Coordinates of C-alpha atoms in Angstrom, one line a residue:
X1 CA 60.5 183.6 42.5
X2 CA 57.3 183.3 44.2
X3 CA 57.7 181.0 47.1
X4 CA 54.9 179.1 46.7
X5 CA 56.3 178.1 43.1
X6 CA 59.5 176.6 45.1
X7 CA 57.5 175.1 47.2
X8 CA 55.0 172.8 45.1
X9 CA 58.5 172.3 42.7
X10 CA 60.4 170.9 45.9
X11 CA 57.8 168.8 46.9
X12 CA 57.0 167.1 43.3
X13 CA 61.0 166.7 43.2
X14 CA 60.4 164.2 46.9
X15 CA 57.5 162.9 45.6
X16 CA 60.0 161.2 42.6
X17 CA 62.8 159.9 44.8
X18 CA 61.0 158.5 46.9
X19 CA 58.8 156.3 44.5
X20 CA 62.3 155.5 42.7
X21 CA 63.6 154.5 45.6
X22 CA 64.7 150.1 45.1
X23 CA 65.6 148.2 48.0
X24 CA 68.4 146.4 49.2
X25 CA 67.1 143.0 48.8
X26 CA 66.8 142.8 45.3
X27 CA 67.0 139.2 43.1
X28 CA 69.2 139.5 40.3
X29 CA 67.6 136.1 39.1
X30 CA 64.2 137.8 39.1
X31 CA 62.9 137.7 35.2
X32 CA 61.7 140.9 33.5
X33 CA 58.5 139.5 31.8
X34 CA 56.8 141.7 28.6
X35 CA 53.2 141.7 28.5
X36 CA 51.1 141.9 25.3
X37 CA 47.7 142.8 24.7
X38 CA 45.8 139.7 23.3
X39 CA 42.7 140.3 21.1
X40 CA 39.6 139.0 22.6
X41 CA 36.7 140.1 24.6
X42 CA 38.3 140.1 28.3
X43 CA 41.2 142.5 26.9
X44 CA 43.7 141.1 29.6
X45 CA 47.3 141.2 29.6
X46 CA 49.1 137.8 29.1
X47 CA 52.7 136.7 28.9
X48 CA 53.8 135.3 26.0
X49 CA 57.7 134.3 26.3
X50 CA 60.1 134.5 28.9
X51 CA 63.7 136.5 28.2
X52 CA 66.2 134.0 29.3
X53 CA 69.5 135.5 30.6
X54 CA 72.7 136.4 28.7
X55 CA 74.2 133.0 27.1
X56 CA 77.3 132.4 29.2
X57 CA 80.6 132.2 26.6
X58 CA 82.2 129.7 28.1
X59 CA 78.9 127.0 28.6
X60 CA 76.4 128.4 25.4
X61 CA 73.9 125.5 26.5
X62 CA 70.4 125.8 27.1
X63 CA 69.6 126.6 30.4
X64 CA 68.2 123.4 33.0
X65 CA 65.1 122.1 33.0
X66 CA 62.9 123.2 36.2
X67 CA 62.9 119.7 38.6
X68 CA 59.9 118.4 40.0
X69 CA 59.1 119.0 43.9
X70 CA 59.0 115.1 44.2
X71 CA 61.1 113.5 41.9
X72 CA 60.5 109.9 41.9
X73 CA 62.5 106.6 40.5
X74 CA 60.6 107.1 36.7
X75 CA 62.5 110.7 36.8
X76 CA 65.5 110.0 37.8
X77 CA 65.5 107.0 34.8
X78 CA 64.9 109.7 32.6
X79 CA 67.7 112.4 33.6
X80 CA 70.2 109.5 33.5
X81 CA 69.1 108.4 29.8
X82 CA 69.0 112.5 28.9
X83 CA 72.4 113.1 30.5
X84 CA 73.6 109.9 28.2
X85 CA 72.8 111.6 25.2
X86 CA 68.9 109.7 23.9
X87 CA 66.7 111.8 24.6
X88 CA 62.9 109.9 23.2
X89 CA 61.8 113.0 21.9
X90 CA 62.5 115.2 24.8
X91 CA 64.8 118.1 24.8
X92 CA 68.5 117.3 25.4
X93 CA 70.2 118.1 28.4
X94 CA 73.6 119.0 29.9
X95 CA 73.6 119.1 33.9
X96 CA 76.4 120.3 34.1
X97 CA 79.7 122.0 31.7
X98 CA 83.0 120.7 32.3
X99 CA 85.9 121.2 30.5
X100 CA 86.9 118.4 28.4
X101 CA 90.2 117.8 29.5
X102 CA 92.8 117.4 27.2
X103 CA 94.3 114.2 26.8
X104 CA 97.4 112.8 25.2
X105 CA 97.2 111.4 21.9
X106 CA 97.2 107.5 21.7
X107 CA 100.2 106.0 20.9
X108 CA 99.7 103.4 17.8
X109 CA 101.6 100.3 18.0
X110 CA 103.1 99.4 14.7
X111 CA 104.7 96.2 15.6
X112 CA 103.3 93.6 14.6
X113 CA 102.2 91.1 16.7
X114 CA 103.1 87.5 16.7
X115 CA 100.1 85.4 15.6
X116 CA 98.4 82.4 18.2
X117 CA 99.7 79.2 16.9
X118 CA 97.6 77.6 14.4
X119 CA 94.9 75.4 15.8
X120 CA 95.3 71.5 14.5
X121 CA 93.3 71.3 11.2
X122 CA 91.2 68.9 10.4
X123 CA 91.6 66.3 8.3
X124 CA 90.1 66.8 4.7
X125 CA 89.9 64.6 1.5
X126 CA 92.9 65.8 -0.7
X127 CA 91.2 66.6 -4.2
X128 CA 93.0 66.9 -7.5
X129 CA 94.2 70.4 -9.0
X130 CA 91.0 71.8 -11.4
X131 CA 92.4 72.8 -14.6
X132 CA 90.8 75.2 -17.2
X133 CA 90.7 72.8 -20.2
X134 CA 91.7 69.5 -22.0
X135 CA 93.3 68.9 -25.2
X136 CA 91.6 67.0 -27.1
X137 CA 93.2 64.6 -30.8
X138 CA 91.1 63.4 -33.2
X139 CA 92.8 60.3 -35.2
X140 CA 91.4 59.9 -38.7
X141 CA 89.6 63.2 -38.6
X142 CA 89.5 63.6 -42.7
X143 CA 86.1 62.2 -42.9
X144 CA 83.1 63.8 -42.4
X145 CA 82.1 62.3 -39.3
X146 CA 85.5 63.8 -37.9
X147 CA 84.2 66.9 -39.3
X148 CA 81.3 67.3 -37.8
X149 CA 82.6 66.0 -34.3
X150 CA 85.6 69.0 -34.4
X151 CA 82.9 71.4 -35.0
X152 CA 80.3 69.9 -32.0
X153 CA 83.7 69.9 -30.0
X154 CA 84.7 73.2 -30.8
X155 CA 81.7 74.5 -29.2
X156 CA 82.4 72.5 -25.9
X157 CA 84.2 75.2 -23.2
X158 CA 86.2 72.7 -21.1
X159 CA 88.5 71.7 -24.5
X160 CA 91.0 74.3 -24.7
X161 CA 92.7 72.5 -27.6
X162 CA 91.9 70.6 -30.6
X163 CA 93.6 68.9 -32.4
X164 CA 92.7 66.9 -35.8
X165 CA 94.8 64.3 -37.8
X166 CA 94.3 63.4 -41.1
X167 CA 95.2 59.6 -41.3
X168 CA 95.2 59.3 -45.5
X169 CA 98.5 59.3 -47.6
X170 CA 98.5 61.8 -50.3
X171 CA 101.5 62.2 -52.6
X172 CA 100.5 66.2 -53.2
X173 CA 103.1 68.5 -51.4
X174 CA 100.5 70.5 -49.5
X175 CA 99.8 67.3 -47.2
X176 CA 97.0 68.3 -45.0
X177 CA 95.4 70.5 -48.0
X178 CA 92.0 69.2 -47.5
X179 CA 92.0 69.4 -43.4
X180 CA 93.6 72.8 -43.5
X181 CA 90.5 74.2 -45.2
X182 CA 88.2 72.5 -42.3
X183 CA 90.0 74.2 -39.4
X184 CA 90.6 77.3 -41.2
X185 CA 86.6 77.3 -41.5
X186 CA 86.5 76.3 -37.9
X187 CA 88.8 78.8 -36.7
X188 CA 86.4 81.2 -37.3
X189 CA 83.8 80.1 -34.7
X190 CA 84.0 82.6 -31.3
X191 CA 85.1 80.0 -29.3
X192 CA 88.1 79.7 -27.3
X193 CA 89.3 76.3 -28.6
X194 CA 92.6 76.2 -30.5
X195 CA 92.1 74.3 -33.6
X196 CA 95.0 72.6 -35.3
X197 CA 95.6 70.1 -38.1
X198 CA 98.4 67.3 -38.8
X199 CA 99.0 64.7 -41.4
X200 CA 100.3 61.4 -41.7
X201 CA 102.4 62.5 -44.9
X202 CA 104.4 64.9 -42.7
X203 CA 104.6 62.1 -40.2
X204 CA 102.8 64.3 -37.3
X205 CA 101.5 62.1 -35.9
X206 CA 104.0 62.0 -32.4
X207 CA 103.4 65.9 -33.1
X208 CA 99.7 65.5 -32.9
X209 CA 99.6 63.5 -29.9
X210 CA 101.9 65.7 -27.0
X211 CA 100.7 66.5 -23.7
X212 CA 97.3 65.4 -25.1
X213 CA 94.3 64.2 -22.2
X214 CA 91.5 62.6 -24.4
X215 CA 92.6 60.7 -27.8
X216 CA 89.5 59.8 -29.7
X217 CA 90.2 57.1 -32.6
X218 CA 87.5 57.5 -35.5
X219 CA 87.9 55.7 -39.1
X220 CA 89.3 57.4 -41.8
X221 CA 87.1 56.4 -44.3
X222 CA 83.3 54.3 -44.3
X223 CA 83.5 51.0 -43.1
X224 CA 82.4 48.7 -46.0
X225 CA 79.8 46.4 -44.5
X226 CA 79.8 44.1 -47.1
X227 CA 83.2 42.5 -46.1
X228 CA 83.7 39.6 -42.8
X229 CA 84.6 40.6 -39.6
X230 CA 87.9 39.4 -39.7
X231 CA 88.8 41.4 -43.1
X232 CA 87.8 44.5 -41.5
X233 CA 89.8 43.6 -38.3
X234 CA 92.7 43.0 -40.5
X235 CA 92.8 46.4 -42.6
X236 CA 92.2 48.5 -39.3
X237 CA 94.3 46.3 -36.9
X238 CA 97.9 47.9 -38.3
X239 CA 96.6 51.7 -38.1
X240 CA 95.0 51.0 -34.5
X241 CA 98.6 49.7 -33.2
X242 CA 100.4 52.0 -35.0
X243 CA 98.3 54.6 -32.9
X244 CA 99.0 52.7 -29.3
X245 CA 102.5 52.9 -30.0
X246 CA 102.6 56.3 -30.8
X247 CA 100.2 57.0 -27.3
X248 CA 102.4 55.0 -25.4
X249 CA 105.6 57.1 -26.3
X250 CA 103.9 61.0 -26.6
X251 CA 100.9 61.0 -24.1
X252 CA 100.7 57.5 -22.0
X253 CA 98.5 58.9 -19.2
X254 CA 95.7 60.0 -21.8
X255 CA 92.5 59.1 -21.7
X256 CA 91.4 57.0 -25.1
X257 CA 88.5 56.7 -26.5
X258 CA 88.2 53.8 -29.3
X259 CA 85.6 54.4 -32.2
X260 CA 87.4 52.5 -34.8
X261 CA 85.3 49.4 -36.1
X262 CA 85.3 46.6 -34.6
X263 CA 85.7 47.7 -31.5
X264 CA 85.0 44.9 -30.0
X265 CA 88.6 43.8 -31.3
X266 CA 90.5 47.0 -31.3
X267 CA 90.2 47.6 -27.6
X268 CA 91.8 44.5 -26.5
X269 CA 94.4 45.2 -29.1
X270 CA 95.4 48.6 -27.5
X271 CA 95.3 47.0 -24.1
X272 CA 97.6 44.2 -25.7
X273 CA 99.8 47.0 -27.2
X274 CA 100.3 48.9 -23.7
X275 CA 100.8 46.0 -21.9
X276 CA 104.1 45.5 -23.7
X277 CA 105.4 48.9 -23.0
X278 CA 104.5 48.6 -19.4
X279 CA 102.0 52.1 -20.0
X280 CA 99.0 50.2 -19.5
X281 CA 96.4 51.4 -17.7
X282 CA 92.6 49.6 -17.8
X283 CA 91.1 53.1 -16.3
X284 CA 92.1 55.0 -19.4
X285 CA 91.0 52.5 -22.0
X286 CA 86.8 53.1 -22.7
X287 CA 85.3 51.2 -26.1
X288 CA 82.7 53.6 -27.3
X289 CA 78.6 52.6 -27.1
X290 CA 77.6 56.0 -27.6
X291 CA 76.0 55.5 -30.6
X292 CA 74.0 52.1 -30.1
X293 CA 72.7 53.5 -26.7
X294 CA 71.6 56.7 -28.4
X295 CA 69.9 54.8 -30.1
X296 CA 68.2 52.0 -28.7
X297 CA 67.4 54.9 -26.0
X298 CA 65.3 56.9 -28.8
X299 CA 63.5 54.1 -30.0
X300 CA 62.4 53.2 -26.3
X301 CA 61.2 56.7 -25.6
X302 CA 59.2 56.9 -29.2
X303 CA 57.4 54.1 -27.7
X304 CA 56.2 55.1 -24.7
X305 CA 55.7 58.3 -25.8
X306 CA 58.1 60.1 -23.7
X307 CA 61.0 63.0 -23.8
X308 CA 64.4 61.3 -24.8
X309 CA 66.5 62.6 -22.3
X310 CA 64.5 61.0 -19.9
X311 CA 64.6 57.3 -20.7
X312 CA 68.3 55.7 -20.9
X313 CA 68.6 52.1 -22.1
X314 CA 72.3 50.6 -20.8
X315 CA 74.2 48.1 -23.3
X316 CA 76.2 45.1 -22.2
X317 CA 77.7 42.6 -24.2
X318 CA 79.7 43.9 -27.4
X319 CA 79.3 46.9 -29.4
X320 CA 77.7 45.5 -32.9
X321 CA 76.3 42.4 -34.5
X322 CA 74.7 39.8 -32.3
X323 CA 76.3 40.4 -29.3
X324 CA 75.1 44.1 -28.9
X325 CA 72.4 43.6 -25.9
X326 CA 70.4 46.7 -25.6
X327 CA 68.3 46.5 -22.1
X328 CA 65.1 47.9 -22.9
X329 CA 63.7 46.0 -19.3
X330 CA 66.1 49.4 -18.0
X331 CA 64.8 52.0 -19.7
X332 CA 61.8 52.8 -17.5
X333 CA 61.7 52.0 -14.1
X334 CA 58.5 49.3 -13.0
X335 CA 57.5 49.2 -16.7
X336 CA 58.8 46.0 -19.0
X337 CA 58.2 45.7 -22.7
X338 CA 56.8 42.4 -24.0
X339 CA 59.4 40.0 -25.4
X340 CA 58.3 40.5 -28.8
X341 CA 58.4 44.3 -28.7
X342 CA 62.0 44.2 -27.1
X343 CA 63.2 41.9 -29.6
X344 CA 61.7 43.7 -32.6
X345 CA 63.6 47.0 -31.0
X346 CA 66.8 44.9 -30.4
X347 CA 67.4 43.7 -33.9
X348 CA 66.3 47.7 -35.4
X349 CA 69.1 48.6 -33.1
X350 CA 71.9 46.0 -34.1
X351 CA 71.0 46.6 -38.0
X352 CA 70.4 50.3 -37.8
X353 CA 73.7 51.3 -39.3
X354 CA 73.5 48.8 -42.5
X355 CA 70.0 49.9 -42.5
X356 CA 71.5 54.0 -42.8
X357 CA 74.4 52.9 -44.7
X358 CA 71.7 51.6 -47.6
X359 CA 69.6 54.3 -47.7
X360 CA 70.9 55.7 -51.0
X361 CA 71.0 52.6 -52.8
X362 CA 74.6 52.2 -54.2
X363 CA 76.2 55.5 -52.5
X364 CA 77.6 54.3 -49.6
X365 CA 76.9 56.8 -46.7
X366 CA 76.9 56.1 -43.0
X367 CA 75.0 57.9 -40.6
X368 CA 77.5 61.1 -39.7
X369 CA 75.3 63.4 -38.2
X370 CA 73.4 61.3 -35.2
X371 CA 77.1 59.5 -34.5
X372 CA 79.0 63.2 -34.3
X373 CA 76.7 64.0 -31.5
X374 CA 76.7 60.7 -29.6
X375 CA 80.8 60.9 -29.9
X376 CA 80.9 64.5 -29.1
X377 CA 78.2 64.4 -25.8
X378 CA 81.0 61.0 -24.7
X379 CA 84.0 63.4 -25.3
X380 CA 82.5 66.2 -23.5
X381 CA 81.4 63.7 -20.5
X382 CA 84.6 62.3 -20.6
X383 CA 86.4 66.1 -20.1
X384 CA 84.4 66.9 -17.7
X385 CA 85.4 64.1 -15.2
X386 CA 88.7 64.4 -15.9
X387 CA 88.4 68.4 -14.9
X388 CA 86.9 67.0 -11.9
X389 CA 83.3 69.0 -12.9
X390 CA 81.5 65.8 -12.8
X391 CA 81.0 62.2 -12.2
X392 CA 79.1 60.9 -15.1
X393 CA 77.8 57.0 -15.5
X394 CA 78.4 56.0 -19.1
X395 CA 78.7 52.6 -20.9
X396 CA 81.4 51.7 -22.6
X397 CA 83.6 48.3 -23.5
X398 CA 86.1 48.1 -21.2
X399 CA 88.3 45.3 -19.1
X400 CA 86.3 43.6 -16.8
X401 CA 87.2 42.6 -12.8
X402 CA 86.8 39.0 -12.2
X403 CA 85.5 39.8 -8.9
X404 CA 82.8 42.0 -9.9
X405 CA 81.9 40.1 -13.8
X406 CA 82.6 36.4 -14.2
X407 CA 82.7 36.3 -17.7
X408 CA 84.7 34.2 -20.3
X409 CA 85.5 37.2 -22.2
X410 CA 88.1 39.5 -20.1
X411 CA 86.4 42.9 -22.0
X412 CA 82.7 43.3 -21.7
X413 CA 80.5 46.4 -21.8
X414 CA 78.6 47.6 -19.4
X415 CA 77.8 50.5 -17.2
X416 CA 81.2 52.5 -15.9
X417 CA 82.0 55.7 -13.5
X418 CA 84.3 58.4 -14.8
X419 CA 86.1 60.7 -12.1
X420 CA 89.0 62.4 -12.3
X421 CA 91.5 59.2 -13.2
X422 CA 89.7 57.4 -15.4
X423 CA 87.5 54.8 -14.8
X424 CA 86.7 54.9 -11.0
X425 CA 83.6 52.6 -11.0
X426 CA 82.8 49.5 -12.9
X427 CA 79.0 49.0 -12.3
X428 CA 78.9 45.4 -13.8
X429 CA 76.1 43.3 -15.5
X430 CA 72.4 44.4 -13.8
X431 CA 69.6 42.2 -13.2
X432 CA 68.0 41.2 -16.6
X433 CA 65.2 39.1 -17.5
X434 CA 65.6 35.3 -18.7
X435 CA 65.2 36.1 -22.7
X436 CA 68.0 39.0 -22.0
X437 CA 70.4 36.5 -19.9
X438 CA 70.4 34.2 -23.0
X439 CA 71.5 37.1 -25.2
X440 CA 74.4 38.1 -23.1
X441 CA 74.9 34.6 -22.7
X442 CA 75.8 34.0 -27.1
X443 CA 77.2 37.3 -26.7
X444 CA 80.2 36.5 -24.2
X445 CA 80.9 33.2 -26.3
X446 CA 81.2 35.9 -28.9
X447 CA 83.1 37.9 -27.7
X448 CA 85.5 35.2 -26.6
X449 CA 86.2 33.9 -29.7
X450 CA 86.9 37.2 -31.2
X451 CA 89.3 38.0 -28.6
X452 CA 91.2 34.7 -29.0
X453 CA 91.9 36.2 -32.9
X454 CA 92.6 39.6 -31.7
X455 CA 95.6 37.4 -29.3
X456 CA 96.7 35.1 -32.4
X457 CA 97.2 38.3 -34.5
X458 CA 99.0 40.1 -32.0
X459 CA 101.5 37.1 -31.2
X460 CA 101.9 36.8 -34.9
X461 CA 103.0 40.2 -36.0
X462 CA 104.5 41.4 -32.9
X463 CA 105.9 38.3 -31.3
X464 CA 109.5 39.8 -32.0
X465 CA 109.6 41.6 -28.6
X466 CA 111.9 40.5 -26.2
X467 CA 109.1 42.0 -23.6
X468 CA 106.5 40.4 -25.6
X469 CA 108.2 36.8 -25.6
X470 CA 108.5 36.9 -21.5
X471 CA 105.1 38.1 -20.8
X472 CA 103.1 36.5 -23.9
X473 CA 102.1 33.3 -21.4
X474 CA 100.5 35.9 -18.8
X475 CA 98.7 38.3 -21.1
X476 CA 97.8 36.0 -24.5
X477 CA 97.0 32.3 -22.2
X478 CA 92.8 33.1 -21.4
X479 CA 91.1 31.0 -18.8
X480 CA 89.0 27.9 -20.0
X481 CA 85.4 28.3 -19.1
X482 CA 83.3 25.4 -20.4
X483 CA 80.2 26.7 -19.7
X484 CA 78.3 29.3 -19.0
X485 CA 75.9 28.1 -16.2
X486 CA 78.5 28.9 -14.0
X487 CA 78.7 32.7 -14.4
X488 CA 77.4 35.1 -11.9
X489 CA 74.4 36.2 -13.6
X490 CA 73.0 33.2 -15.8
X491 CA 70.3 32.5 -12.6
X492 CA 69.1 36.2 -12.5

């Protein structure tokens, strides 16, 4: 080989090692960076990305954020809130990566605990149980004002059960024929109300009445207006006690509604009747004025030309004839009809059912469709109180207080609360003008003297008591009031 090959071989061979050669000192942590060619004019080199180190196995986090020279206080806010997990948009970061040591599992504790002793309670009014419905009898429900009440009432959701009695005698076997085909026709309603029927000729009458809240008593056939007062009292008084005594043994505590004519009569009878069995309770006993307030009310409200429901005109007094007092000075409040409007509306409303029943000439036909819904809005008022749903104001003929009406007459009518026991309120006689005083005033004498017959009958006919005899001084002996002038409201 030529030595001057060797030699220029050799020497490129040093030439290599040496410029290979790397020093001692070198940086492991020194990054390799690539370099790109970007397209533009200068035609530098730029780099683009850093290549971060191998990811550690055992900590695959991202790696720390390079710390300012100077950190201040705003920083070091920031690497706490980071290190806590919120980040506001910046990148999260772990300082460090330690093990999560592994703790024991928490030990539950199922037993139970004893509870703090109960703190005094305060004291609150104790109310009556709610209940879901009433029960609801209908005496002398063959005619078709019962009729048409059972059906308004079977619409009414607070009367679970209904129950209609027909009060004629027939001598056919198939007693109730007539009322069976009225609830089998009523059954068919989608209502919840159970509707039943009973009959005097199967003597059901105890069977109509058990565990029964609201009794309403209706007529079984048209009164006949022709006849006197005390002819009518006499033809309905037997039926009316024959009823008290069957309340007082099935269903005291019920709630009774009178709409047998004259009621003015009838409802001291019942109260007469009770008393002797020692059931007698003047919350549960309510003479009906549904009817002449409905409409003495819709007379008032024609005349001014405003809704019905709106304008209420109270009653006081009796429930027909002359001493039925309809206080059309009520009906709107700072408004007063002239004296000869009010009584031209006063007498419409006391002759308004002869002036129905007449209608047809010689057919005899009352007015069944406007009294159904005054009776069945009073029997829907009335379950509602006693379900504790309401506290409605209504008038009715009841027993008076002598320290809230001093009156001749024990039974007056006037306006009453209804809660959950009955009569809870009695509102009394309100302030009336002088013409209206002098109304009430012949009506009390009136109703005086028709209670003093509704007394003789009953100590004639059922004087043969042994209770009766003892008690007849304290229940049948009235006061003696002379005169009038003496009451509380004749200056008023």
């Amino acid at each position: 080989m030529n030595p001057s090959t060797v030699f220029i071989k050799s020497k490129h061979l040093w030439s290599c090692l040496l410029d290979a050669y790397v020093p001692l000192t070198f940086r492991s942590d020194v990054f390799n960076r690539c370099y790109a060619k970007k397209s533009g004019d200068d035609e530098c080199r730029r780099a683009l990305v850093d290549i971060p180190p191998d990811v550690d196995p055992k900590c695959p986090q991202p790696c720390e954020r390079i710390k300012k020279k100077k950190p201040g206080l705003l920083h070091r806010i920031k690497l706490r809130v980071i290190e806590g997990g919120t980040n506001f948009g910046t990148p999260f970061r772990r300082v460090s990566c330690k093990e999560e040591e592994k703790l024991p599992p928490k030990k539950v504790d199922t037993e139970t605990k004893a509870l703090p002793p109960p703190s005094r309670p305060a004291k609150v009014p104790s109310m009556p149980e709610t209940r879901s419905g009433v029960q609801v009898s209908i005496l002398g429900a063959d005619s078709p004002l019962g009729h048409y009440v059972a059906l308004l009432l079977k619409q009414c959701p607070c009367i679970k059960k209904l129950r209609l009695y027909e009060a004629k005698h027939c001598e056919c076997s198939a007693c109730n024929r007539n009322l069976c085909k009225v609830v089998k026709d009523l059954q068919h309603i989608n209502t919840n109300c159970l509707v039943q029927a009973f009959s005097s000729s199967c003597n059901e009458l105890e069977r109509c009445l058990q565990n029964t809240d609201i009794v309403l008593m209706l007529e079984s056939s048209y009164p006949n207006l022709d006849l006197s007062f005390e002819k009518r009292f006499n033809c309905q008084a037997p039926i009316v006690k024959n009823y008290a005594d069957a309340i007082a043994n099935e269903c005291p505590k019920a709630f009774i509604i009178v709409c047998t004519t004259p009621i003015d009569c009838m409802v001291p009878l019942i109260a007469e009747t009770l008393k002797e069995t020692g059931w007698y309770d003047p919350r549960k006993v309510l003479g009906s004025l549904a009817v002449p307030e409905m409409r003495a009310s819709t007379l008032a409200a024609r005349a001014l030309c405003l809704e019905p429901r709106y304008t209420r005109v109270p009653i006081v007094g009796g429930t027909e004839g002359e001493s039925l007092v309809p206080l059309f000075s009520k009906a709107v409040e700072y408004f007063d009809f002239a004296k000869h409007n009010a009584l031209m509306m006063t007498d419409a409303v006391r002759g308004a059912q002869t002036a129905v029943t007449r209608t047809d000439g010689a057919c005899v036909r009352a007015a069944d469709l406007s009294e159904a819904h005054a009776l069945s809005g009073l029997v829907t008022k009335v379950a509602h109180a006693l379900l504790c749903h309401d506290i409605p104001r209504v008038t009715g003929f009841v027993e008076t207080d002598a320290s809230q009406v001093i009156s001749p007459a024990r039974y007056v009518a006037n306006t009453v609360v209804i809660g959950g026991s009955g009569v809870v309120k009695n509102l009394g006689l309100p302030k009336m003008t002088d013409w209206e005083t002098t109304l009430v005033n012949f009506a009390l004498i009136e109703l005086l003297e028709k209670q003093k017959m509704v007394e003789d009958w009953h100590f004639k006919y059922c004087s043969s008591s042994c209770r009766l005899d003892a008690c007849q001084f304290q229940f049948f002996t009235p006061g003696s009031f002379q005169r009038f002038d003496d009451c509380a409201y004749a200056n008023l």
